[in-house]
Structures are given as C-alpha cells and as structure tokens.
Coordinates of C-alpha atoms in Angstrom, one line a residue:
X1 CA -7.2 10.5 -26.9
X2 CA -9.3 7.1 -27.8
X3 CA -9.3 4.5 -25.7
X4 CA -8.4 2.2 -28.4
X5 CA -4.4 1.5 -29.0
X6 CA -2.8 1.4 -32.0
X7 CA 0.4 -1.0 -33.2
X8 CA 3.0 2.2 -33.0
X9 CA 5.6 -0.3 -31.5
X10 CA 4.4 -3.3 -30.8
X11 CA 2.1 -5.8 -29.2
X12 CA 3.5 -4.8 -25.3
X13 CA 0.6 -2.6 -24.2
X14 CA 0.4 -0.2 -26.9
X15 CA -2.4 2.2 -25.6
X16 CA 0.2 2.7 -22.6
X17 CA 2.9 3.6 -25.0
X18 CA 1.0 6.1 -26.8
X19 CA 0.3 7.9 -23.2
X20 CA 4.0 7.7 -22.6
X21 CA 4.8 9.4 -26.2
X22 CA 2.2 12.2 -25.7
X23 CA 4.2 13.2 -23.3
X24 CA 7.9 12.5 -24.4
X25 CA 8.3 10.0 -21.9
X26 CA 9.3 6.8 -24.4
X27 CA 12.3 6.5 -23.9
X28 CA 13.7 3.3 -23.8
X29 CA 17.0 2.6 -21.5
X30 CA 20.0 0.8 -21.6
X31 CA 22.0 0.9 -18.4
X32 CA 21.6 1.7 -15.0
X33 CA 23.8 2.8 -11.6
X34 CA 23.0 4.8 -8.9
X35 CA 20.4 7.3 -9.6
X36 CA 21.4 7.3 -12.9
X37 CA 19.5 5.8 -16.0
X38 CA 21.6 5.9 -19.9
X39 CA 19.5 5.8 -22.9
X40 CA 21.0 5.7 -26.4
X41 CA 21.2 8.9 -28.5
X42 CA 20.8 9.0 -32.7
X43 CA 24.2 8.9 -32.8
X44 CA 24.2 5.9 -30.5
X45 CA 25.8 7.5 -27.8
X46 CA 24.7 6.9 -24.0
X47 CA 22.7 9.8 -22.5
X48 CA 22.7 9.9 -18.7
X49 CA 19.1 10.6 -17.4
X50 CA 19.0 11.5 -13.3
X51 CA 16.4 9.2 -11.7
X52 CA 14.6 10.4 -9.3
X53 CA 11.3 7.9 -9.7
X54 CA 13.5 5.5 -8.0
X55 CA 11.1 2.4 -9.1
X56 CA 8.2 3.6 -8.0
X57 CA 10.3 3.2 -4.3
X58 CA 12.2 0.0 -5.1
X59 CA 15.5 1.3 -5.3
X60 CA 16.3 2.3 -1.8
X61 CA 19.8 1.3 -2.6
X62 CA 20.3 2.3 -6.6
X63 CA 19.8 0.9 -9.4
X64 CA 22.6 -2.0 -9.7
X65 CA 24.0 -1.8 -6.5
X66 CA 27.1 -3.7 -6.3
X67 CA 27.2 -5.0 -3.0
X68 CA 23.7 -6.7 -4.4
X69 CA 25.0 -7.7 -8.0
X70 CA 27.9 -8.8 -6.6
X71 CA 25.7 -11.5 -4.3
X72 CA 23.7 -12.4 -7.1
X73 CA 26.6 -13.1 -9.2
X74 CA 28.0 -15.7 -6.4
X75 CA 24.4 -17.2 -6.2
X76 CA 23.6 -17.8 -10.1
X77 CA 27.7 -18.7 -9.9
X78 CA 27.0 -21.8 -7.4
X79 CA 23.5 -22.4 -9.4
X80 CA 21.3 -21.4 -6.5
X81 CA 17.9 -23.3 -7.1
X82 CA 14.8 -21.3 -8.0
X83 CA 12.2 -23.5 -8.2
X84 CA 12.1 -26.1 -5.4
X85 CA 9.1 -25.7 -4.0
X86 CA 7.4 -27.9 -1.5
X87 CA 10.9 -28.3 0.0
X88 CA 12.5 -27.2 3.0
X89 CA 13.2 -23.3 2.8
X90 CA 16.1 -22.7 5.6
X91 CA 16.9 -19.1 3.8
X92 CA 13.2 -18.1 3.8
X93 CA 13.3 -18.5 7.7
X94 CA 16.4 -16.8 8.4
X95 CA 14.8 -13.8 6.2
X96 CA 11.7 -13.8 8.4
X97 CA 13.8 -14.2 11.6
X98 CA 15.9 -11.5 10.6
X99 CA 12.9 -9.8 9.8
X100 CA 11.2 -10.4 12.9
X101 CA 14.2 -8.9 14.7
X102 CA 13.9 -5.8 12.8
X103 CA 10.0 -5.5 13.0
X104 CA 10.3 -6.2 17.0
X105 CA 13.0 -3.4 17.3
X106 CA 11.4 -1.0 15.9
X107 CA 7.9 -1.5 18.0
X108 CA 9.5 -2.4 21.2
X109 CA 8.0 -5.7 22.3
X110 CA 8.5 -9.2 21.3
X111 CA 5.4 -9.6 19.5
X112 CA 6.3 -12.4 16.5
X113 CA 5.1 -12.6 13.0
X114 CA 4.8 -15.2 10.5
X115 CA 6.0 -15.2 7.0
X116 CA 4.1 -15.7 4.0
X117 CA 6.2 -14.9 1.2
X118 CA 4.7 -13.5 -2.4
X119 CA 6.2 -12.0 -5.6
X120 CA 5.2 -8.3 -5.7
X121 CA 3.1 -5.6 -2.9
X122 CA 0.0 -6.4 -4.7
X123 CA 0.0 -9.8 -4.2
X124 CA 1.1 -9.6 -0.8
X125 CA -2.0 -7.3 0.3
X126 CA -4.1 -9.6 -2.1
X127 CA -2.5 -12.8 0.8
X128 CA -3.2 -10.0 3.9
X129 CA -6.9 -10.2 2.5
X130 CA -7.5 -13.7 2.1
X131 CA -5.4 -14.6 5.6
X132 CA -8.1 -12.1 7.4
X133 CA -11.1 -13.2 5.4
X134 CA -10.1 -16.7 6.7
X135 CA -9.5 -15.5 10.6
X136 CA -12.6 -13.4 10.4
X137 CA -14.9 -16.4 9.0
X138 CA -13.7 -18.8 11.5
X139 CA -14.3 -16.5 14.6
X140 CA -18.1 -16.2 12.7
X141 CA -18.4 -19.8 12.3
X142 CA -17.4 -20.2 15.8
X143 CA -20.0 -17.8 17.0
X144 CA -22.9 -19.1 15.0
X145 CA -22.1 -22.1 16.5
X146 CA -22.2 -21.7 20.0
X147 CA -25.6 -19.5 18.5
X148 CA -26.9 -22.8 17.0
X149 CA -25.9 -24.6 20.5
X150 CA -27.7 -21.6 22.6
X151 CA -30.8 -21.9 20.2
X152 CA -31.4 -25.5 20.5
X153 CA -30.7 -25.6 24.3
X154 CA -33.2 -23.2 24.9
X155 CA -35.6 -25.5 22.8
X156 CA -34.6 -28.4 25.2
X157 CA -35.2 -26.2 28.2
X158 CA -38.4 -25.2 27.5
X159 CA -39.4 -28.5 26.5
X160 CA -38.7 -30.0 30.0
X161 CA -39.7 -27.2 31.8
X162 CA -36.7 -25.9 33.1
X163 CA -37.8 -22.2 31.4
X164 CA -40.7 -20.2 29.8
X165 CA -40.5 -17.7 27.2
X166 CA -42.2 -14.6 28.0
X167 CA -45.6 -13.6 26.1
X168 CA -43.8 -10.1 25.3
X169 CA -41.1 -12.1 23.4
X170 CA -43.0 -14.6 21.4
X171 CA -45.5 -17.0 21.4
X172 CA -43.9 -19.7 21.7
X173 CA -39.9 -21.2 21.7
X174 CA -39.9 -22.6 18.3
X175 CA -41.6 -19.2 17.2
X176 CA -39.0 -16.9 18.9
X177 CA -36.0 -19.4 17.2
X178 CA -37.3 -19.6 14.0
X179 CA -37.2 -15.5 14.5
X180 CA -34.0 -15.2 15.3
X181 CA -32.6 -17.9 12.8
X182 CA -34.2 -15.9 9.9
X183 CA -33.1 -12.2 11.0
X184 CA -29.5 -13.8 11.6
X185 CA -29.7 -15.3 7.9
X186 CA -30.7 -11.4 6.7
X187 CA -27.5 -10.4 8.5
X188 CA -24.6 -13.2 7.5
X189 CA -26.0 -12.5 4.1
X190 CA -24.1 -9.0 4.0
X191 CA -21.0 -9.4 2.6
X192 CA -17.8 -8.9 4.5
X193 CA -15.9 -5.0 4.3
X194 CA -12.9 -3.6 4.5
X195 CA -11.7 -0.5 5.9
X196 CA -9.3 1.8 4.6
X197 CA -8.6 5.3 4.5
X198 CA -9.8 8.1 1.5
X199 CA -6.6 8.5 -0.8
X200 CA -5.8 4.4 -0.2
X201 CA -3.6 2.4 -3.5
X202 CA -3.0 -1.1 -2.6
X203 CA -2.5 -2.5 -5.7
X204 CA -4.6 -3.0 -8.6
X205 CA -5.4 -6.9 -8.7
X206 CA -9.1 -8.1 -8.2
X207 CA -9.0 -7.9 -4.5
X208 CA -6.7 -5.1 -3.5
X209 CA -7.7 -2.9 -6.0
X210 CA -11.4 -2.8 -3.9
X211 CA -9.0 -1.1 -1.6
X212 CA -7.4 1.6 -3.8
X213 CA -9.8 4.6 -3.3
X214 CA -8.9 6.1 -7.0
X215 CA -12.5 5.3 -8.5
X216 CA -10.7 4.9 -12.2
X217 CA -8.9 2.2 -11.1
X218 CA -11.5 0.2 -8.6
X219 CA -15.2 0.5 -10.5
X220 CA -14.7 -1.4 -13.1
X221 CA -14.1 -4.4 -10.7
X222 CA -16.2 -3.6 -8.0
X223 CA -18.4 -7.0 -8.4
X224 CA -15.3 -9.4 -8.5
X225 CA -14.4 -9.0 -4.4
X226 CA -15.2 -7.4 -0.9
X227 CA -16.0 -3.9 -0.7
X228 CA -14.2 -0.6 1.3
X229 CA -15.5 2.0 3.5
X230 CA -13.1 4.7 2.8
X231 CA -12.8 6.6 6.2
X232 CA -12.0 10.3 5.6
X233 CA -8.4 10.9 7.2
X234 CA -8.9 14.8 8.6
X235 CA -12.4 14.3 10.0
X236 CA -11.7 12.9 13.5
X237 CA -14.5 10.5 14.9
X238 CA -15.1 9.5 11.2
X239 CA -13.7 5.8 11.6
X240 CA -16.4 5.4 14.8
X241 CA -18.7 6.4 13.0
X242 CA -18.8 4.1 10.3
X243 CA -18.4 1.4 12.1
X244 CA -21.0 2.1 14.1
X245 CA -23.4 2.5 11.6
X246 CA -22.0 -0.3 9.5
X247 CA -21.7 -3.3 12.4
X248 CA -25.1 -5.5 12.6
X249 CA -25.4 -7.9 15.5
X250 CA -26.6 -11.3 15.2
X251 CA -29.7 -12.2 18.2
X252 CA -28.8 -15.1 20.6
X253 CA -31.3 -16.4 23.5
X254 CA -29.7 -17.1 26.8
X255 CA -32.2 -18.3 29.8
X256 CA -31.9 -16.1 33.2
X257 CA -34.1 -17.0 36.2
X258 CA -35.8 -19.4 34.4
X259 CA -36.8 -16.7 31.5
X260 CA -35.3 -17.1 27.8
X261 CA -34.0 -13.1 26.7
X262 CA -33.1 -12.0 23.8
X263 CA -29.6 -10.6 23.1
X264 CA -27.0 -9.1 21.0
X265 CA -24.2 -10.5 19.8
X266 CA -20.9 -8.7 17.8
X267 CA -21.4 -9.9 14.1
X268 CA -17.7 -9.6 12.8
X269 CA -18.4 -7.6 9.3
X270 CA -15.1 -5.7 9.1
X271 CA -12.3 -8.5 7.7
X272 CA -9.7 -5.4 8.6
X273 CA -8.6 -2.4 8.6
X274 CA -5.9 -1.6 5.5
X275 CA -3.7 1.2 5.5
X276 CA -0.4 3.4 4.6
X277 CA 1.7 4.8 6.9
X278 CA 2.2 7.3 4.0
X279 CA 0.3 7.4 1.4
X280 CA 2.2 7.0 -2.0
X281 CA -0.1 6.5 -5.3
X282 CA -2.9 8.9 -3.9
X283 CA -0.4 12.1 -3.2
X284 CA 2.3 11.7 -0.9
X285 CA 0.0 11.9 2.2
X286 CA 1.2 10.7 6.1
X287 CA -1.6 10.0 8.4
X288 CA -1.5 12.2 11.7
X289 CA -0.6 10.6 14.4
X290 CA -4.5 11.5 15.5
X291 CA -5.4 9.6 12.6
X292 CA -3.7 6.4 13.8
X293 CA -4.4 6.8 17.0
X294 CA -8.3 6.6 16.6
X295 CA -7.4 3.8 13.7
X296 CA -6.1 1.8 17.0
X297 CA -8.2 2.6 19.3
X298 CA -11.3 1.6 17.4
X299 CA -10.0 -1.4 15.9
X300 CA -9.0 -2.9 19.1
X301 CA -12.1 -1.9 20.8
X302 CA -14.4 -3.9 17.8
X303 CA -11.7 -6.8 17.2
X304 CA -11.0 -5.7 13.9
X305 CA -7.4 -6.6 12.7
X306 CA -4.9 -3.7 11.1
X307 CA -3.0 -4.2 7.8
X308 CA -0.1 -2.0 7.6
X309 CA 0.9 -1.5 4.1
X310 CA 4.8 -0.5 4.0
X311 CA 5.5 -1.8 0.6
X312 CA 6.4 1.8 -0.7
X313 CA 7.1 3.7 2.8
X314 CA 9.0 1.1 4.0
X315 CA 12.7 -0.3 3.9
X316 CA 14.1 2.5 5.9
X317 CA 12.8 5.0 2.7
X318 CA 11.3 7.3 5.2
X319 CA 14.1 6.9 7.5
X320 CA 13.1 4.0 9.9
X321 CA 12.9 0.4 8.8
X322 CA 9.3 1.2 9.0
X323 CA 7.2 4.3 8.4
X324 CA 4.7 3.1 10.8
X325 CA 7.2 3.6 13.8
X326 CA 6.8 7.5 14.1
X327 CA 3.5 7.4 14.1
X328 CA 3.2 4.9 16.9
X329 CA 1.0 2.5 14.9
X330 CA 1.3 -1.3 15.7
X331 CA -0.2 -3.8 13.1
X332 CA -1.6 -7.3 13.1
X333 CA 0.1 -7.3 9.5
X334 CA 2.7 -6.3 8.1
X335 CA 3.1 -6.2 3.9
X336 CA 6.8 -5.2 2.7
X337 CA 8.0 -5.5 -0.9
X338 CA 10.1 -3.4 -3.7
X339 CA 13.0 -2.9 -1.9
X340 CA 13.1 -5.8 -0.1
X341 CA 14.5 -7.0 -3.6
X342 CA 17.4 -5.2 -4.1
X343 CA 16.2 -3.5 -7.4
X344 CA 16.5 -7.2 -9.2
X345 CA 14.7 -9.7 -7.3
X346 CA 10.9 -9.5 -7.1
X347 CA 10.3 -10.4 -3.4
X348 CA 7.4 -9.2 -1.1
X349 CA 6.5 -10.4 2.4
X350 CA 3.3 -10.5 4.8
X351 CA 3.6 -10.8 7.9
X352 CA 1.1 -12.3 10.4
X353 CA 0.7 -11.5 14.0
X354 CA 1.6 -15.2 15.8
X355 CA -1.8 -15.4 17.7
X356 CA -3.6 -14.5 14.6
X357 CA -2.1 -17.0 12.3
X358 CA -4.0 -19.8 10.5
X359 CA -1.7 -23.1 10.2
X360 CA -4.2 -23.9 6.9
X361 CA -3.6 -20.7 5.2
X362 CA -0.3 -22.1 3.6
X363 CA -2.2 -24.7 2.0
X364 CA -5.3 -22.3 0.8
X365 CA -2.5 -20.1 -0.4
X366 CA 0.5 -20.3 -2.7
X367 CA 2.8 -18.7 -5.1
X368 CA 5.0 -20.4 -7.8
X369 CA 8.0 -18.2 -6.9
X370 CA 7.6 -17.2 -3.7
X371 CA 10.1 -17.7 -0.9
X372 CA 12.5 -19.2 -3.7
X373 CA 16.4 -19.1 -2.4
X374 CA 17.6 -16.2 -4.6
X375 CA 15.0 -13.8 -3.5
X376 CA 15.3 -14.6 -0.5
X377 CA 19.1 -14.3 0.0
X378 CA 19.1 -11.3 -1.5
X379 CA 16.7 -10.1 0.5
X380 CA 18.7 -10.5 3.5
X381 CA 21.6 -9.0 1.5
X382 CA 19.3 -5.9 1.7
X383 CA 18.6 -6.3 5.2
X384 CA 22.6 -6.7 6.1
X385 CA 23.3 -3.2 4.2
X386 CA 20.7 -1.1 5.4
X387 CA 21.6 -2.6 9.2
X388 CA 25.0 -1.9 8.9
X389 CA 26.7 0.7 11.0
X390 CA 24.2 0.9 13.8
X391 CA 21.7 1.4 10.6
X392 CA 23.3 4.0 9.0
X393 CA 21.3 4.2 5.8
X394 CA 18.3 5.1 7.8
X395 CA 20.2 7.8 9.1
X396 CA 21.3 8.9 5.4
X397 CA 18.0 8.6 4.7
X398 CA 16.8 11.4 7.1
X399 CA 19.7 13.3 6.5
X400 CA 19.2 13.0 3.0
X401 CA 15.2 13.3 2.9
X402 CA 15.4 17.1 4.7
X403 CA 17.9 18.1 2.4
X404 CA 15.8 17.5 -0.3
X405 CA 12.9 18.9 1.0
X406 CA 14.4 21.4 1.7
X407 CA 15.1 22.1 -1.8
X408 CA 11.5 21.8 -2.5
X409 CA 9.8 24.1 0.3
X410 CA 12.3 26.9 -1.5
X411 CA 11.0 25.7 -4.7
X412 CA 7.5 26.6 -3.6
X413 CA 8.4 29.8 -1.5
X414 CA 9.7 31.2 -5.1
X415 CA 6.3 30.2 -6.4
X416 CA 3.6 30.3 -4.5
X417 CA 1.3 30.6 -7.0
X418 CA 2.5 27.4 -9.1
X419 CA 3.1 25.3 -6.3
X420 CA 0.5 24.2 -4.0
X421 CA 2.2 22.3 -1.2
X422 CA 5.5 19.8 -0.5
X423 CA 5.0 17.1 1.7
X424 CA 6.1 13.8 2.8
X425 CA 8.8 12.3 4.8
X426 CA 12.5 10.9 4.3
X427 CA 12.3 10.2 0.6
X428 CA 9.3 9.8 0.1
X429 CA 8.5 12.9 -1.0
X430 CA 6.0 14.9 -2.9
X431 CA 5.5 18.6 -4.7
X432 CA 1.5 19.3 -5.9
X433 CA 1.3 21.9 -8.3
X434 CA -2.0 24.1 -8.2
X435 CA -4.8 23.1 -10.4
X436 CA -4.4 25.1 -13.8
X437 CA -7.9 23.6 -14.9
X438 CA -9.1 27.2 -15.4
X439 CA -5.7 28.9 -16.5
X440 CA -6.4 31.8 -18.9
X441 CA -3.8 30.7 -21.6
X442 CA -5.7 28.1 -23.7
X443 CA -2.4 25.7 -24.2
X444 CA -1.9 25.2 -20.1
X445 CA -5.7 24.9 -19.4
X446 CA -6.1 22.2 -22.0
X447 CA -3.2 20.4 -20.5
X448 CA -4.4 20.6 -17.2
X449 CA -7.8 19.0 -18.0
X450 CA -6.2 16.3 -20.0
X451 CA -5.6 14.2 -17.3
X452 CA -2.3 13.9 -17.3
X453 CA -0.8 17.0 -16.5
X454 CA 2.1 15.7 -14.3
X455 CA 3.2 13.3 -16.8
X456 CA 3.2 16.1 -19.1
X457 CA 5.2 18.3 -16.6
X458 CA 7.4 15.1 -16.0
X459 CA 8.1 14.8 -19.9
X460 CA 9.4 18.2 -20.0
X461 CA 11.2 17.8 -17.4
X462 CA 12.4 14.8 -19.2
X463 CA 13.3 16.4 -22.4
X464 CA 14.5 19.8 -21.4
X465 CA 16.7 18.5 -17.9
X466 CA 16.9 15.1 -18.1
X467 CA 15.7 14.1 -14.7
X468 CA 13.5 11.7 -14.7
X469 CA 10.4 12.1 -12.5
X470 CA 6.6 10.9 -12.5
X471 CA 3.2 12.1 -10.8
X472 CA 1.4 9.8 -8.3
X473 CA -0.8 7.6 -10.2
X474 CA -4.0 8.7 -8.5
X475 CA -2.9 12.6 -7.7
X476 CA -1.4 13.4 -10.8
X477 CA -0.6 17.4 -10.1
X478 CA 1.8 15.7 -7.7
X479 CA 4.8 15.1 -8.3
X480 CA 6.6 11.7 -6.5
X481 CA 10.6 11.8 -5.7
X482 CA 12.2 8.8 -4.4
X483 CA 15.7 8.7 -5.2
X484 CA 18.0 6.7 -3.5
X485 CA 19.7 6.9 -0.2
X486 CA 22.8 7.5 -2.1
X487 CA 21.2 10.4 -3.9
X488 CA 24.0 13.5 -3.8
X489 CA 23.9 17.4 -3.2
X490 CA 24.4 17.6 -6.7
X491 CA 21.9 15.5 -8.1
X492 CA 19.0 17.2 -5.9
X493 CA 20.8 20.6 -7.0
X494 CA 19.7 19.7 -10.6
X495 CA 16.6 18.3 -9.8
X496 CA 15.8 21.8 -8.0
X497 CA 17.5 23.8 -11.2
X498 CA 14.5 21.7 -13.4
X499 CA 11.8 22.1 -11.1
X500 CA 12.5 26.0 -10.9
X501 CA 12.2 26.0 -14.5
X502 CA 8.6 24.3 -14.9
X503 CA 7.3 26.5 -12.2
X504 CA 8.5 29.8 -14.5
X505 CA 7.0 27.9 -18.0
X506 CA 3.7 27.2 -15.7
X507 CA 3.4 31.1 -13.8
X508 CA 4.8 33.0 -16.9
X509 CA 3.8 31.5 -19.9
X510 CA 1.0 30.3 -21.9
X511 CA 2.1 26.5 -21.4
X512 CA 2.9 25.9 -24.6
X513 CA 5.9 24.1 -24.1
X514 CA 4.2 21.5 -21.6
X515 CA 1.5 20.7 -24.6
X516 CA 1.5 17.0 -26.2
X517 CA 4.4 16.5 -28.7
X518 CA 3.3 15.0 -31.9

C-alpha cells in the first residue's frame, strides 16, 4: 500500500479511508444507544453492530445516554451560551470544585487543584507541558539569579579584601567567574526533557506527541518540541538511573573562612515526569505498583513534577474515579478528558497542584472553546451519574470489567497458541494475539507483516459478527475493549462467540479469510 491517497470517497482523509476499506472497516453509521452502533444495509435497513471500541474510552456511559441528551436538550432548549469567553465562568468552577472533591477522595488528603479547561486529552497534556515548562523556567531563572548575585558578590569581596581565591582554584576572581559563567552557558544551553515511560501515547500534537513512545508517530516531529527519555517500566532502578546520568549541575562560588569554593548546584533539566496509570494506545499495559513507587520516589527526591495522564483510564473506566488510586500514585497534574463529555461534548481538564500553579499561565494559555457552559454542565451531568448511589457505576464497572475478563482468560486458555496474553483492568481491557510474522501459511504471514494485522482481525470480526472492535494504535496484535458500564452478559457472550472464532481461522487455517478484501 502507497503512501499516496486516492479520491475513493472524498476529500476527508482519503489515505485513512483506504486503510479502513482494506480491512472491511468502512462502514459508515447512522444511529447510536448503548453499546450499540446501526449502519444502513442495501436494502436500507438498519444493521445493529455491538460496540465494544467504546470511543476509543469516551463512552463510559453509552453512546446517547439519556440522562445526558436529556440535559443537553434543556441546555440548547434555554440557549445556553457557547461562546462567552473572557466572562465570568460560575459552571466551570463548580465543575472543578466538584472535581476537586472527587480527586481529594480518592487520594485522601486535601491537596487542591486548579482548573485549566481544554477541548480534547491532547490538548490538555499539550497545557500540562507548557504549565511545567513555565514552573520549571522560573525556578531556573530564580537560581541563575541568586547565581548572578553569588558571582558578583564574590567579585566585591575579593575586591575589598574580605576573601581570597585559592591558587588551586584560579588565578584570579574575575578568571574563576568568567569560568563558571561560560561552563553554566554550556549547560542552560541543553534543552529541557521530559520523562515518560517505554509504551507512552499522549497524543499526537507537536508537543505531546514527543511523549508518545511509538517512533511512527513521534520522528517525524522530533525537531518541533522538547524531547523524552523513555524509562523502561520492568527494569527497576532504570528511572535513577537516567536521571542520574542525564542531570547537569550549574557551578556557584560561595566564600567560607574567608576562601571563595566552588560548588554544585541542581540544574532543573527534567520539566516532568508524564505518565499512564494504564497504558492504553501502546497495549493495555498498568504500571506495577513498583513502577510507581520508584516514579515517586525519584521525582520527589529531584523536584521533578508528575503528570498523571487519566484521559483514557479514567472516569471510573477501571473502576475508581481514577486509575491512579490502586496504584498509590499521587500527581502534581492531573489530565482527564473523553468521558468527561458524556459521549457529545468535547471537554478535557488539567489540573494543577495549588502550590505549583502559575497565576500567568491563563494568560500565556487559551482555548477558543474551552470551559464554555455546555461542556461544562454536562460534564457535571457525568459527574452526578457516575457519583450516584455511593458511586455505583464504579462498582459496575469492577463488577462488570472481571466478568469480561473473564471471558477473555477462557478465550486464551482454549488457545494458547493464538493468544498471547489478556490484560488490563475494569474496562479497559486488552487480548494480544501471538506474532504470526513467521506463520507457515503464506495468506496469515503476509497479513501479519502488513502492519495492520489487528485491524484486519477487527474487520473480520466486523464482517462475520458484527462487533465492532479495534487494536491499540501502537500494539496492533492487541486488541482494545472498552465497552460501557452498561455493557450486558449477553453482549460480552457474543463478543466471546467472535473472538473464539478468529482464534480457530488464526490456529487452523491458512488465514485466508483475514486477508485484505478488494
């Protein structure tokens, strides 16, 4: 397949379609409920599709749920304003309040964030970014400062003979500062880095895609923003390691008894530390809680703040508010989108850790529909479900997360040799099928080194079941599920009936069937 697109159906990203109708998954729908999608048939009848792709983890609560429509209704009823920007925002606080309630719950302090309110995940890791960048560049500033201030009061000192610099150190004082003004240059040169763990997606926009470890998706734009370290997640000591190696100190001159010495400084290099609770686009992955726990440890220990990426884990989807509360790991940030939105708004949040927080930031930062009222009142609407009940839909979302996975560990008992592992948590779940790169049947080995085998195994699935499921953008022999919380016994029964199937067409077969449709 070329690179180049064709006009097949349009001017909407045609190269994208053609992927999509390699592998039978064009299809174009016309209603949605529940888990359910309906596209039209020849005969212009609806065909019910099961969903399991859930947006990509946006629909926490179905597609048109009607506690949600039914709020957006009233809103676009009483002609709810959109765009007043630059205006008082009383719904946007009572979202982050509400928020901040939730957040503080679930971590058991009273530590209070800051709201800075964006239009998708991307963009809200893309504000995460800048807000550090700015907080780490003002602690430098500060430091080179009080530097500058050291430097020329150990000039005045010498002067007036109130202290000597020692032959061993230099020749003389305005030697020894010129030599440390010129190797602190060499060093506030170095751009700044970010940390984030091997398997990372945080979005594909000029900044966070530097963070999104797929190498497909980030060297193209590697010159346009800061670079990652990408710390391997089962190697334990790894993140020390590399920060030990990557930190550079900036020299300062202090006077003790009289004698100017030379010391170190902490140069801040690492503008933070980005992760997943569980990792979505690169496989369904959750860090260990030894993971985290060095993550913390570290990052405390060299002032280096930690972005906690819940845009697809959270929203109760692995069956508390946030994914990050099992594993006992506390961020400076916090980004949240997709379901925040209800499955029709496109909301996302960041939130900032109060002592961290910049006052200027909301002026070096904006977004045209950001914190708008409807959004914003839906996302509360969200918020009021999902905390109904004591938070029953968390609970449902356990409940309903091990029965499914469940389902799949018997899936890959059956077929051991098909299916590599299951994995995940709540529903966020995933099922990696065994490299087939080197199968002996010509059809599946060409599939498998295509590139695209999952989508090719989703469009089966597609055609043959209809159940709708994808691969994880950057693991594509996984498969990603992450249905609703309203997903039923029969529903995962039929997912589990087409899943059995491809595991026969891939063990028995020469995989024929899974081949590119023309």
């Amino acid at each position: 397949m070329t690179d180049q697109p064709t006009t097949r159906d349009g001017f909407a990203e045609p190269f994208l379609l053609e992927v999509l109708a390699s592998g039978g998954l064009d299809a174009a729908y016309v209603r949605a409920e529940g888990n359910t999608l309906y596209r039209r048939g020849e005969d212009g009848e609806e065909i019910a599709v099961l969903d399991f792709v859930g947006g990509y983890g946006s629909l926490m609560l179905g597609h048109n749920n009607p506690e949600i429509n039914d709020r957006a209704r009233e809103l676009l009823d009483r002609q709810t304003p959109v765009h007043a920007q630059f205006s008082r925002h009383p719904y946007a606080d009572e979202l982050a309040a509400e928020l901040n309630r939730i957040v503080q719950r679930e971590r058991g302090d009273d530590e209070s964030y800051y709201a800075i309110f964006a239009n998708s995940g991307a963009e809200a890791v893309e504000a995460a970014m800048k807000h550090a960048e700015l907080d780490r560049g003002l602690r430098l500033s500060a430091l080179t400062e009080e530097i500058d201030a050291h430097l020329e009061e150990v000039r005045a000192r010498v002067a007036d003979g109130t202290a000597t610099v020692p032959p061993r150190v230099a020749g003389s004082a305005d030697e020894l500062i010129a030599d440390v003004r010129r190797r602190n240059e060499e060093q506030l040169a170095r751009g700044p880095l970010f940390l984030t763990p091997e398997g990372a997606f945080h979005g594909k926009l000029a900044g966070s895609v530097q963070l999104t470890h797929n190498p497909g998706y980030r060297l193209p734009f590697k010159s346009l923003a800061a670079q990652a370290r990408f710390v391997p997640r089962d190697q334990p000591g790894a993140l020390r390691k590399i920060v030990d190696e990557e930190r550079p100190h900036l020299l300062d001159l202090v006077v003790e008894g009289g004698r100017v010495q030379v010391v170190e400084r902490d140069h801040p290099l690492f503008t933070a530390f980005v992760l997943e609770p569980v990792q979505g686009e690169g496989g369904i992955h959750e860090l260990s809680a030894e993971f985290v726990a060095e993550v913390q440890e570290v990052c405390a220990e060299a002032r280096i703040p930690v972005v906690v990426d819940e845009i697809q884990s959270g929203m109760g989807r692995t069956g508390s508010f946030l994914a990050a509360t099992r594993l006992g790991l506390k961020g400076d940030y916090y980004t949240l989108a997709k379901s925040l939105g209800g499955g029709i708004a496109k909301s996302a949040v960041l939130l900032v850790r109060k002592p961290l927080y910049h006052g200027q930031f909301e002026l070096a930062h904006s977004s045209t529909f950001a914190k708008d009222a409807f959004s914003c009142l839906i996302g509360l609407k969200v918020l009021e479900i999902m905390e109904a009940d004591d938070g029953a839909v968390y609970r449902r979302a356990a409940e309903r997360g091990e029965r499914l996975l469940g389902m799949l560990r018997s899936v890959r008992a059956d077929f051991p040799e098909t299916v590599r592992d299951v994995r995940g948590r709540g529903l966020m779940l995933g099922l990696e099928f065994r490299d087939q790169s080197d199968a002996t049947a010509d059809p599946l080995r060409q599939v498998a080194r295509s590139g695209f085998f999952g989508y090719f195994v989703a469009g089966h699935i597609l055609r043959e079941h209809r159940v709708r499921v994808f691969p994880t953008s950057s693991a594509v022999n996984t498969l990603r599920f992450e249905p609703s919380v309203y997903v039923t016994d029969e529903e995962i029964d039929r997912l589990e009936a087409a899943l059995r199937d491809v595991c026969a067409i891939i063990r028995d077969t020469d995989g024929a069937r899974l081949a590119p449709i023309g």
